[in-house]
Short mmCIF file of C-alpha atoms in Angstrom, two decimals:
data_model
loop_
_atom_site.label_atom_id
_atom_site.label_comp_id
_atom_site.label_asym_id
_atom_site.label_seq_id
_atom_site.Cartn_x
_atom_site.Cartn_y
_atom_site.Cartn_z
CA UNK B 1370 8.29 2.33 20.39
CA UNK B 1371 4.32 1.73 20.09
CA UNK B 1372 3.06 -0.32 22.21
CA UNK B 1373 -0.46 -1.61 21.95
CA UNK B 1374 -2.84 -3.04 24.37
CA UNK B 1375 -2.68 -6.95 25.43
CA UNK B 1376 -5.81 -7.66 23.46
CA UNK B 1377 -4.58 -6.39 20.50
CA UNK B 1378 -2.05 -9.27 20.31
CA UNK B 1379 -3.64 -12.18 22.47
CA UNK B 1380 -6.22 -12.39 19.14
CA UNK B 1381 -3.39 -14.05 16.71
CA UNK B 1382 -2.91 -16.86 19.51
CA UNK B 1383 -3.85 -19.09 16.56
CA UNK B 1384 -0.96 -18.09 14.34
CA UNK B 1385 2.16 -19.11 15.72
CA UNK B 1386 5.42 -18.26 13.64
CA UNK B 1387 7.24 -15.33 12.18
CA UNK B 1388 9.63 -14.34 9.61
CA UNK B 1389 12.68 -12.29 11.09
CA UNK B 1390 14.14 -9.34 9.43
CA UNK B 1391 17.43 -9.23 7.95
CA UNK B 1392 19.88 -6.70 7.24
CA UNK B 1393 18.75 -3.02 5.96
CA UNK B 1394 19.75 -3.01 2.19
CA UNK B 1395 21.36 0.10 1.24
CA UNK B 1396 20.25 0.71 -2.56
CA UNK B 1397 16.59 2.47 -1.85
CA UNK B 1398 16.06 4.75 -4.81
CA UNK B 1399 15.70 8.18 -2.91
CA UNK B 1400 13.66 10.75 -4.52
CA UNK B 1401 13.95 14.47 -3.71
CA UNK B 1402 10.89 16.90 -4.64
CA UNK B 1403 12.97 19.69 -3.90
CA UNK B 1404 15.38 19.09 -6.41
CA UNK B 1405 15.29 19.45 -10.40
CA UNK B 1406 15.63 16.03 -11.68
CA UNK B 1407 13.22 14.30 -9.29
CA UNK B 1408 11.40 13.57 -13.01
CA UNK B 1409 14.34 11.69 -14.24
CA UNK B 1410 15.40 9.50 -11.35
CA UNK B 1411 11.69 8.69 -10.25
CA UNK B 1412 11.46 7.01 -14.61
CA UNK B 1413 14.84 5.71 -13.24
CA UNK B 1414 13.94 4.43 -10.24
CA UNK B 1415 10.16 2.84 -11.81
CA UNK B 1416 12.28 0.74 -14.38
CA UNK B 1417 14.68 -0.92 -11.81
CA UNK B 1418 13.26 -1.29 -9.02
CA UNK B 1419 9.46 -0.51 -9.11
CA UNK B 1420 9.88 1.51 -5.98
CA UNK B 1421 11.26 4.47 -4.34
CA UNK B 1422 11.34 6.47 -1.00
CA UNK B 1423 10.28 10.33 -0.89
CA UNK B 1424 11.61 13.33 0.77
CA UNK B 1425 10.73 17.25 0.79
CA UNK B 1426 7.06 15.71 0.14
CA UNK B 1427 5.53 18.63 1.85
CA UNK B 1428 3.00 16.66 4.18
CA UNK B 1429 2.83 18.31 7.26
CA UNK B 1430 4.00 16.35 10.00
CA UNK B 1431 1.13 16.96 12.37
CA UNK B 1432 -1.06 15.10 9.80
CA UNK B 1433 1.08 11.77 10.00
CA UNK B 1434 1.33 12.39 13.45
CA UNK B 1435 -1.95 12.81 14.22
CA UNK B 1436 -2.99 9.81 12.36
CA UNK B 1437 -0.45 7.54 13.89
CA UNK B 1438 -2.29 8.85 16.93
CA UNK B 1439 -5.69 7.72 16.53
CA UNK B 1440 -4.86 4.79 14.69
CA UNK B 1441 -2.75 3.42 17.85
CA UNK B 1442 -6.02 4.37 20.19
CA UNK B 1443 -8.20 2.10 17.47
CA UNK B 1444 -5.98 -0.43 17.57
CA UNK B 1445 -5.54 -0.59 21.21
CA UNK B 1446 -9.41 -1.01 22.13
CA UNK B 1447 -10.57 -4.70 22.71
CA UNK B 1448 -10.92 -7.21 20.08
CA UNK B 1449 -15.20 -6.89 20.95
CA UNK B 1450 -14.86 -3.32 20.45
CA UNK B 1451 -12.91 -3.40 16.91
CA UNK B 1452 -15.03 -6.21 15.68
CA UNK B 1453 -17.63 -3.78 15.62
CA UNK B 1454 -16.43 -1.76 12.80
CA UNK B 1455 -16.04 -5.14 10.65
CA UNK B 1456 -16.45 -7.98 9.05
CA UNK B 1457 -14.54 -6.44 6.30
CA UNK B 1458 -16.66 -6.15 3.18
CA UNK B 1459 -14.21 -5.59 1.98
CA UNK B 1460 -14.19 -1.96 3.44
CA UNK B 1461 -13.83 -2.42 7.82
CA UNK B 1462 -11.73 -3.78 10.58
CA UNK B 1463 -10.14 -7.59 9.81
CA UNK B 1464 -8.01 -9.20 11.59
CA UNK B 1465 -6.13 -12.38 10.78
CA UNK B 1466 -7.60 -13.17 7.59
CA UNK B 1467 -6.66 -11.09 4.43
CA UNK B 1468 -9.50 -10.97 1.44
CA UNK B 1469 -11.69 -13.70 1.11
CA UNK B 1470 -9.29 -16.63 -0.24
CA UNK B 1471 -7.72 -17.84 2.93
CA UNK B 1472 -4.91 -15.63 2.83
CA UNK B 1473 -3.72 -15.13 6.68
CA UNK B 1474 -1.32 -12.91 8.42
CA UNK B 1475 0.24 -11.54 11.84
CA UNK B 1476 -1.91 -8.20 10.74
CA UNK B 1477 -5.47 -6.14 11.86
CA UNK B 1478 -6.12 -3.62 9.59
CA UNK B 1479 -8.66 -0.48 8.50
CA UNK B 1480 -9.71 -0.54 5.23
CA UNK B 1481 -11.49 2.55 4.20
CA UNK B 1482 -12.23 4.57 1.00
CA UNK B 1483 -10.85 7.91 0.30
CA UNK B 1484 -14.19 9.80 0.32
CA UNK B 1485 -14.55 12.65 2.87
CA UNK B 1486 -17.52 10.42 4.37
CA UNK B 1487 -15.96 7.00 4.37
CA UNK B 1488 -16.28 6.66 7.60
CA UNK B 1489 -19.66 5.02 8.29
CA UNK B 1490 -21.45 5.65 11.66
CA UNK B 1491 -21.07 1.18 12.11
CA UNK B 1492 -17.06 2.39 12.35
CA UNK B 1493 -17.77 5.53 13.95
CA UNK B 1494 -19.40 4.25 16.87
CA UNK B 1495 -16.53 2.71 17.85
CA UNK B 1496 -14.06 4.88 18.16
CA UNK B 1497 -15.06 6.23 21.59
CA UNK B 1498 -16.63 9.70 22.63
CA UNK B 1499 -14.74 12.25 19.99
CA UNK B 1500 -14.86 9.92 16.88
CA UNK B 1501 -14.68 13.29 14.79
CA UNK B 1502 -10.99 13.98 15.70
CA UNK B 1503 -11.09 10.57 14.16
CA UNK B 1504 -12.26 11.81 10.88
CA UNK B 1505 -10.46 15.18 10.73
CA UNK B 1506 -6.99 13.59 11.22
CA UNK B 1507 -8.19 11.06 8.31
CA UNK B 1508 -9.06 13.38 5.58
CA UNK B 1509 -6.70 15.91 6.59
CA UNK B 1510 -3.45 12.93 5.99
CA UNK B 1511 -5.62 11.39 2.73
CA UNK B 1512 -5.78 15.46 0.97
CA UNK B 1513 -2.29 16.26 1.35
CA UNK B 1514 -1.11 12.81 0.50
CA UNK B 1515 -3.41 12.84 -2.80
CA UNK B 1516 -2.27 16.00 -3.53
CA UNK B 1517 2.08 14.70 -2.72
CA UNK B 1518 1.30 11.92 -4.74
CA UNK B 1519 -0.52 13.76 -7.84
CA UNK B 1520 2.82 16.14 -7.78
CA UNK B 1521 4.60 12.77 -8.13
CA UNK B 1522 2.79 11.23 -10.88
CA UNK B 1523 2.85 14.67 -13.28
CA UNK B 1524 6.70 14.44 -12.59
CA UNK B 1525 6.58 10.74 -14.03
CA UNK B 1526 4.76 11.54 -16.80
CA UNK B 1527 7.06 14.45 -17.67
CA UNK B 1528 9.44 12.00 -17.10
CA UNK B 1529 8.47 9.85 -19.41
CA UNK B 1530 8.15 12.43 -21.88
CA UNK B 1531 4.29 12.14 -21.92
CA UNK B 1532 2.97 15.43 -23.73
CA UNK B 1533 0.13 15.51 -21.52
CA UNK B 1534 1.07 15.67 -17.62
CA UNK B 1535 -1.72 14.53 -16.09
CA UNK B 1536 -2.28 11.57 -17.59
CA UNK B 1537 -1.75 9.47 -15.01
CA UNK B 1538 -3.11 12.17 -12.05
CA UNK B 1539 -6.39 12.87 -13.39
CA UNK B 1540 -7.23 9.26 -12.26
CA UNK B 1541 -6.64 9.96 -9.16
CA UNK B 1542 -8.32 13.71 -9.10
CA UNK B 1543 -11.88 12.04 -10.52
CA UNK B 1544 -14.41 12.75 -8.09
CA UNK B 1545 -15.21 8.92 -9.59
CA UNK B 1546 -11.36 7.92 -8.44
CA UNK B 1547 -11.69 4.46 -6.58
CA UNK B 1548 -8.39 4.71 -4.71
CA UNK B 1549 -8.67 3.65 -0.91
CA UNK B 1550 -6.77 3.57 2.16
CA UNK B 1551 -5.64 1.36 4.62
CA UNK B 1552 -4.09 1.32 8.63
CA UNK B 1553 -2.59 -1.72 9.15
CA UNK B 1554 -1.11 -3.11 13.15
CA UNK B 1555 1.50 -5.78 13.59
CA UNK B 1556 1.31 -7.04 17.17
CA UNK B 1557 4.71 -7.68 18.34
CA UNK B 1558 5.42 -11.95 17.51
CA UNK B 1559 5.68 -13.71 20.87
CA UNK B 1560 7.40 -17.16 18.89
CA UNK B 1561 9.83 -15.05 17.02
CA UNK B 1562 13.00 -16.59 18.93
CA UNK B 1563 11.36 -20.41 18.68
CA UNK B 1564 11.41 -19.75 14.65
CA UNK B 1565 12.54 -22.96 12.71
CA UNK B 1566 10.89 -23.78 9.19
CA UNK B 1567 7.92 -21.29 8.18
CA UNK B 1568 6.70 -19.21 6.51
CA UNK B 1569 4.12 -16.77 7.81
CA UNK B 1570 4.68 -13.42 7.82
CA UNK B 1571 2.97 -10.33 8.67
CA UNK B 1572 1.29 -9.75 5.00
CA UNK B 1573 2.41 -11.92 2.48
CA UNK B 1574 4.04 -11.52 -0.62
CA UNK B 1575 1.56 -9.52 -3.30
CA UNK B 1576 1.79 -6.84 -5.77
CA UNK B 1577 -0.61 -4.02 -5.24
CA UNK B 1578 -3.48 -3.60 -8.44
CA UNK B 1579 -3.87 0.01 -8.46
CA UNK B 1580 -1.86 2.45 -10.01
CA UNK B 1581 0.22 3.67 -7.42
CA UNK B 1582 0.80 3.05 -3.50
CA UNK B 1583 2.20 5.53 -1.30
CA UNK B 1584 3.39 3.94 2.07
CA UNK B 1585 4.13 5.63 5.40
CA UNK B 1586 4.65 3.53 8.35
CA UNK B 1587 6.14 4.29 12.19
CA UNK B 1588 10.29 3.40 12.62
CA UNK B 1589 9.29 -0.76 13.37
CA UNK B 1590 11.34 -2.90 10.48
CA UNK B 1591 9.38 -5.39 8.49
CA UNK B 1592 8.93 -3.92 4.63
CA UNK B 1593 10.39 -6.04 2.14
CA UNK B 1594 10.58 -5.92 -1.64
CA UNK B 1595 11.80 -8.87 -4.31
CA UNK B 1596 14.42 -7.12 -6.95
CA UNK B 1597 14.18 -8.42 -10.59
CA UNK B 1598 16.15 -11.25 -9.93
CA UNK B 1599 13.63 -12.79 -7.32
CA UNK B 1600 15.75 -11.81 -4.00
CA UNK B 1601 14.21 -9.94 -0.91
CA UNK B 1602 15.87 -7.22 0.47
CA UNK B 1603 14.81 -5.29 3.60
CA UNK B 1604 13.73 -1.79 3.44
CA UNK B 1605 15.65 0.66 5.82
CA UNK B 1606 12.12 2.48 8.15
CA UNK B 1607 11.89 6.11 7.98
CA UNK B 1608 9.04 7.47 10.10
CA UNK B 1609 9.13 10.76 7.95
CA UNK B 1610 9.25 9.94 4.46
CA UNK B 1611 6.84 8.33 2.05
CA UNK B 1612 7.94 5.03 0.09
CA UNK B 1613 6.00 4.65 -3.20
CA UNK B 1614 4.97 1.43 -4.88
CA UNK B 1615 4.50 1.08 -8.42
CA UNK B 1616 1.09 -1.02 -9.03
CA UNK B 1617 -0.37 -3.94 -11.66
CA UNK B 1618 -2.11 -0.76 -13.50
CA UNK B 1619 0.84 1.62 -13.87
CA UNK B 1620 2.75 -1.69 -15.41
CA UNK B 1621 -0.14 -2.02 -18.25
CA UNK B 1622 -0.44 1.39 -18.60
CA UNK B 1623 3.41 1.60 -19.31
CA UNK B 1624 3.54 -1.42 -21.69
CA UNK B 1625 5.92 -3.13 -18.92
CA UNK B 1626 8.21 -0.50 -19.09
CA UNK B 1627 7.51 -0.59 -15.40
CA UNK B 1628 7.02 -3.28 -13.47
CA UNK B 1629 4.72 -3.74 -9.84
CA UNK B 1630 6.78 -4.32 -7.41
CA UNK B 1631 6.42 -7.56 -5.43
CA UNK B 1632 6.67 -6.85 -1.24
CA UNK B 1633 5.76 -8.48 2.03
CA UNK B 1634 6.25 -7.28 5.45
CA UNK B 1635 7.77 -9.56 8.15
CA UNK B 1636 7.24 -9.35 11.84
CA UNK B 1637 9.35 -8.95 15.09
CA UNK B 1638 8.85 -9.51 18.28
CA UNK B 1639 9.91 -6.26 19.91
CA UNK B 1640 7.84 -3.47 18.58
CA UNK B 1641 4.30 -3.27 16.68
CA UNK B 1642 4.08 -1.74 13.45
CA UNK B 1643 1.90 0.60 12.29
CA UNK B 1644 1.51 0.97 8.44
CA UNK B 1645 -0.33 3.54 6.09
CA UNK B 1646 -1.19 2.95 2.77
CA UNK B 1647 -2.66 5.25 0.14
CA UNK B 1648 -3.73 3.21 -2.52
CA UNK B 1649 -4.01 5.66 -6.28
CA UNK B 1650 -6.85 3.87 -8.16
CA UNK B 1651 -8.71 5.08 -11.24
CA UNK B 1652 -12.78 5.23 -11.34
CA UNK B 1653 -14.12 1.73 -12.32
CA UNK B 1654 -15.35 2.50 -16.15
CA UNK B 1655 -11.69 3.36 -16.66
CA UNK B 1656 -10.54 1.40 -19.53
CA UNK B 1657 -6.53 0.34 -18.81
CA UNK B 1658 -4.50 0.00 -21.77
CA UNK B 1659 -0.59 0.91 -22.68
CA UNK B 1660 -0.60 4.54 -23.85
CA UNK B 1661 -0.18 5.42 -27.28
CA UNK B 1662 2.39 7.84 -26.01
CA UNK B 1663 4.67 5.14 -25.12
CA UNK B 1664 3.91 2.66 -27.79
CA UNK B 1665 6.29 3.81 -30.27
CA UNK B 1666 5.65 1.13 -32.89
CA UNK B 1667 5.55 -1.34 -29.71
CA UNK B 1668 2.91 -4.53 -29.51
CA UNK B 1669 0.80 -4.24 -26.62
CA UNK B 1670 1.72 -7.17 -23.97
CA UNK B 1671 -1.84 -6.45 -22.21
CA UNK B 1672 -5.53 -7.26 -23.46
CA UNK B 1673 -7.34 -3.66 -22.58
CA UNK B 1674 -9.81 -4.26 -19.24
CA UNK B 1675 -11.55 -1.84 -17.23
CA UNK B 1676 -10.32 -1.05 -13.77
CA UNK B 1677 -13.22 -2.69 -12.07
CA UNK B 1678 -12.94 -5.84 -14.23
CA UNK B 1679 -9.48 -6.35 -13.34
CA UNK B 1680 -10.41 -5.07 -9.57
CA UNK B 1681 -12.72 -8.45 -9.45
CA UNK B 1682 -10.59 -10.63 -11.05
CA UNK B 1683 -7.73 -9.57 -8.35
CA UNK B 1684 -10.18 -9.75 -5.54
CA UNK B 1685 -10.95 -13.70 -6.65
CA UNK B 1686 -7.32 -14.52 -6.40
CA UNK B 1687 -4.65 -15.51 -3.31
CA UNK B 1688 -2.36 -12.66 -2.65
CA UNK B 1689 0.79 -14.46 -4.29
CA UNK B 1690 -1.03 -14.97 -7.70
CA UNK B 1691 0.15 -13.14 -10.71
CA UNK B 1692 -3.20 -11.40 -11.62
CA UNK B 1693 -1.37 -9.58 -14.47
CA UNK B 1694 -1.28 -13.07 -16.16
CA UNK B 1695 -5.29 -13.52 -16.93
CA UNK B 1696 -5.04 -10.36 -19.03
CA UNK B 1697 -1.34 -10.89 -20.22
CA UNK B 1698 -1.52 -11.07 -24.11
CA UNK B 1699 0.05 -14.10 -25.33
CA UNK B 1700 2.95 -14.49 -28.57
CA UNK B 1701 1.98 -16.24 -31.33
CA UNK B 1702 4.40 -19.23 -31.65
#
């Protein structure tokens, strides 16, 4: 169990109900990268759920571990000390409040980018006398999770019978790739048991705008994700495998053939969670568009946008808002 320091929690005094968990559902699309098929069940697994969980992904364990690590010690300074690495702009600490459109949740979190020197000396400072073991553990879990994740994307594409492999990887492999990363901590929630009618939770529902999202998080419950016919269903922890997200770009990009998948996590009031998320975004000049490879004699259902005009456009919205829609293209009658 992780257990963080009493002034990591005392700051959400001002929210004061959580959503419990409920049972574990069974049905998790698993994918194995040591075995042939991977390609075919992670199309498979894209189409019906949006979402799938990774094993045999070949990230050393010491780098998860060793982030875990120093993201509990960040998390477990005072609220005066974290506050020094934010207000979140959007890159820095936040706690409470999630973007800029008064979207709140039982939920600090680290948002950096993916460069090699995201780490700004404003977030450095805080981190106490070796803030470079900081830094090493960071890049060292980002590389080999870039690399996992490019891996998984090539065997999509091959997948989907793409001629060209890389068509979705080499978005993430631009030196110009905008993907970022985040830590997220939810505090244990002290009303849990006095529960009645409400709805917070620990990060509301959302889809994620990128391409791709590649989850780890420590063994505390609170992942869910709504199936295509609008239920939730809890997702099972697993401290040692990577859960993968399908994102608003990867749906355009596939003509709807896949879909983003819509998740939340809820809280408990037993153990903190600690969350990482690798978010695979393409540079900003990229123009998103179905590809001609999976057209087939289809109509596109998307207008074509760059990545950093739909990036704005998500940023101006609440997290429950389909942003997909504004760029949705719409059936003549």
């Amino acid at each position: 169990m992780v257990v963080l320091s009493k002034p990591a929690i005392e700051q959400y005094s001002s929210i004061r109900n959580c959503i419990p968990s409920t049972t574990f559902y069974p049905g998790i699309p698993i994918i194995d990268l040591s075995k042939p098929d991977s390609k075919n069940l992670i199309v498979k697994a894209c189409e019906e759920f949006g979402f799938f969980k990774v094993i045999n992904h070949g990230v050393p364990l010491e780098f998860i571990t060793n982030l875990e690590s120093e993201a509990i010690k960040f998390f477990s300074l005072p609220l005066s000390e974290k506050e020094k690495a934010g207000p979140p702009t959007p890159m820095g600490y936040g706690n409470k409040r999630i973007g800029p459109n008064g979207d709140i949740g039982w939920v600090e979190y680290l948002l950096l980018t993916t460069n090699p020197d995201s780490c700004s000396h404003k977030f450095l400072s805080v981190l106490g006398v070796n803030p470079e073991m900081f830094r090493s553990a960071l890049n060292d879990y980002i590389l080999a999770v870039k690399k996992m994740t490019c891996e998984v994307l090539e065997l999509m594409a091959d997948g989907l019978k793409i001629p060209t492999s890389n068509v979705f990887s080499k978005l993430l492999k631009d030196e110009k790739s905008d993907s970022v990363f985040r830590l997220n901590h939810y505090p244990p929630c002290p009303d849990f048991q006095t529960l009645k009618d409400s709805n917070m939770v620990g990060f509301g529902e959302h889809t994620d705008p990128q391409i791709i999202s590649v989850l780890r998080s420590n063994n505390a419950s609170g992942l869910q994700i709504s199936l295509r016919n609008g239920s939730w269903i809890s997702v099972p922890p697993d401290q040692n495998s990577f859960f993968f997200l399908v994102g608003d770009s990867l749906q355009v990009m596939t003509n709807g053939r896949f879909q983003s998948v819509r998740h939340r996590v809820l809280t408990n009031s037993l153990k903190s969670r600690v969350s990482m998320i690798f978010f695979g975004g393409p540079p900003l000049s990229e123009k998103i568009a179905p590809l001609p490879a999976l057209m087939k004699g289809e109509t596109s259902l998307y207008k074509e946008f760059t990545w950093l005009e739909y990036k704005t456009s998500a940023y101006n919205t609440k997290l429950a808002d389909n942003r997909l829609g504004h760029f949705e293209r719409i059936a003549a009658s």
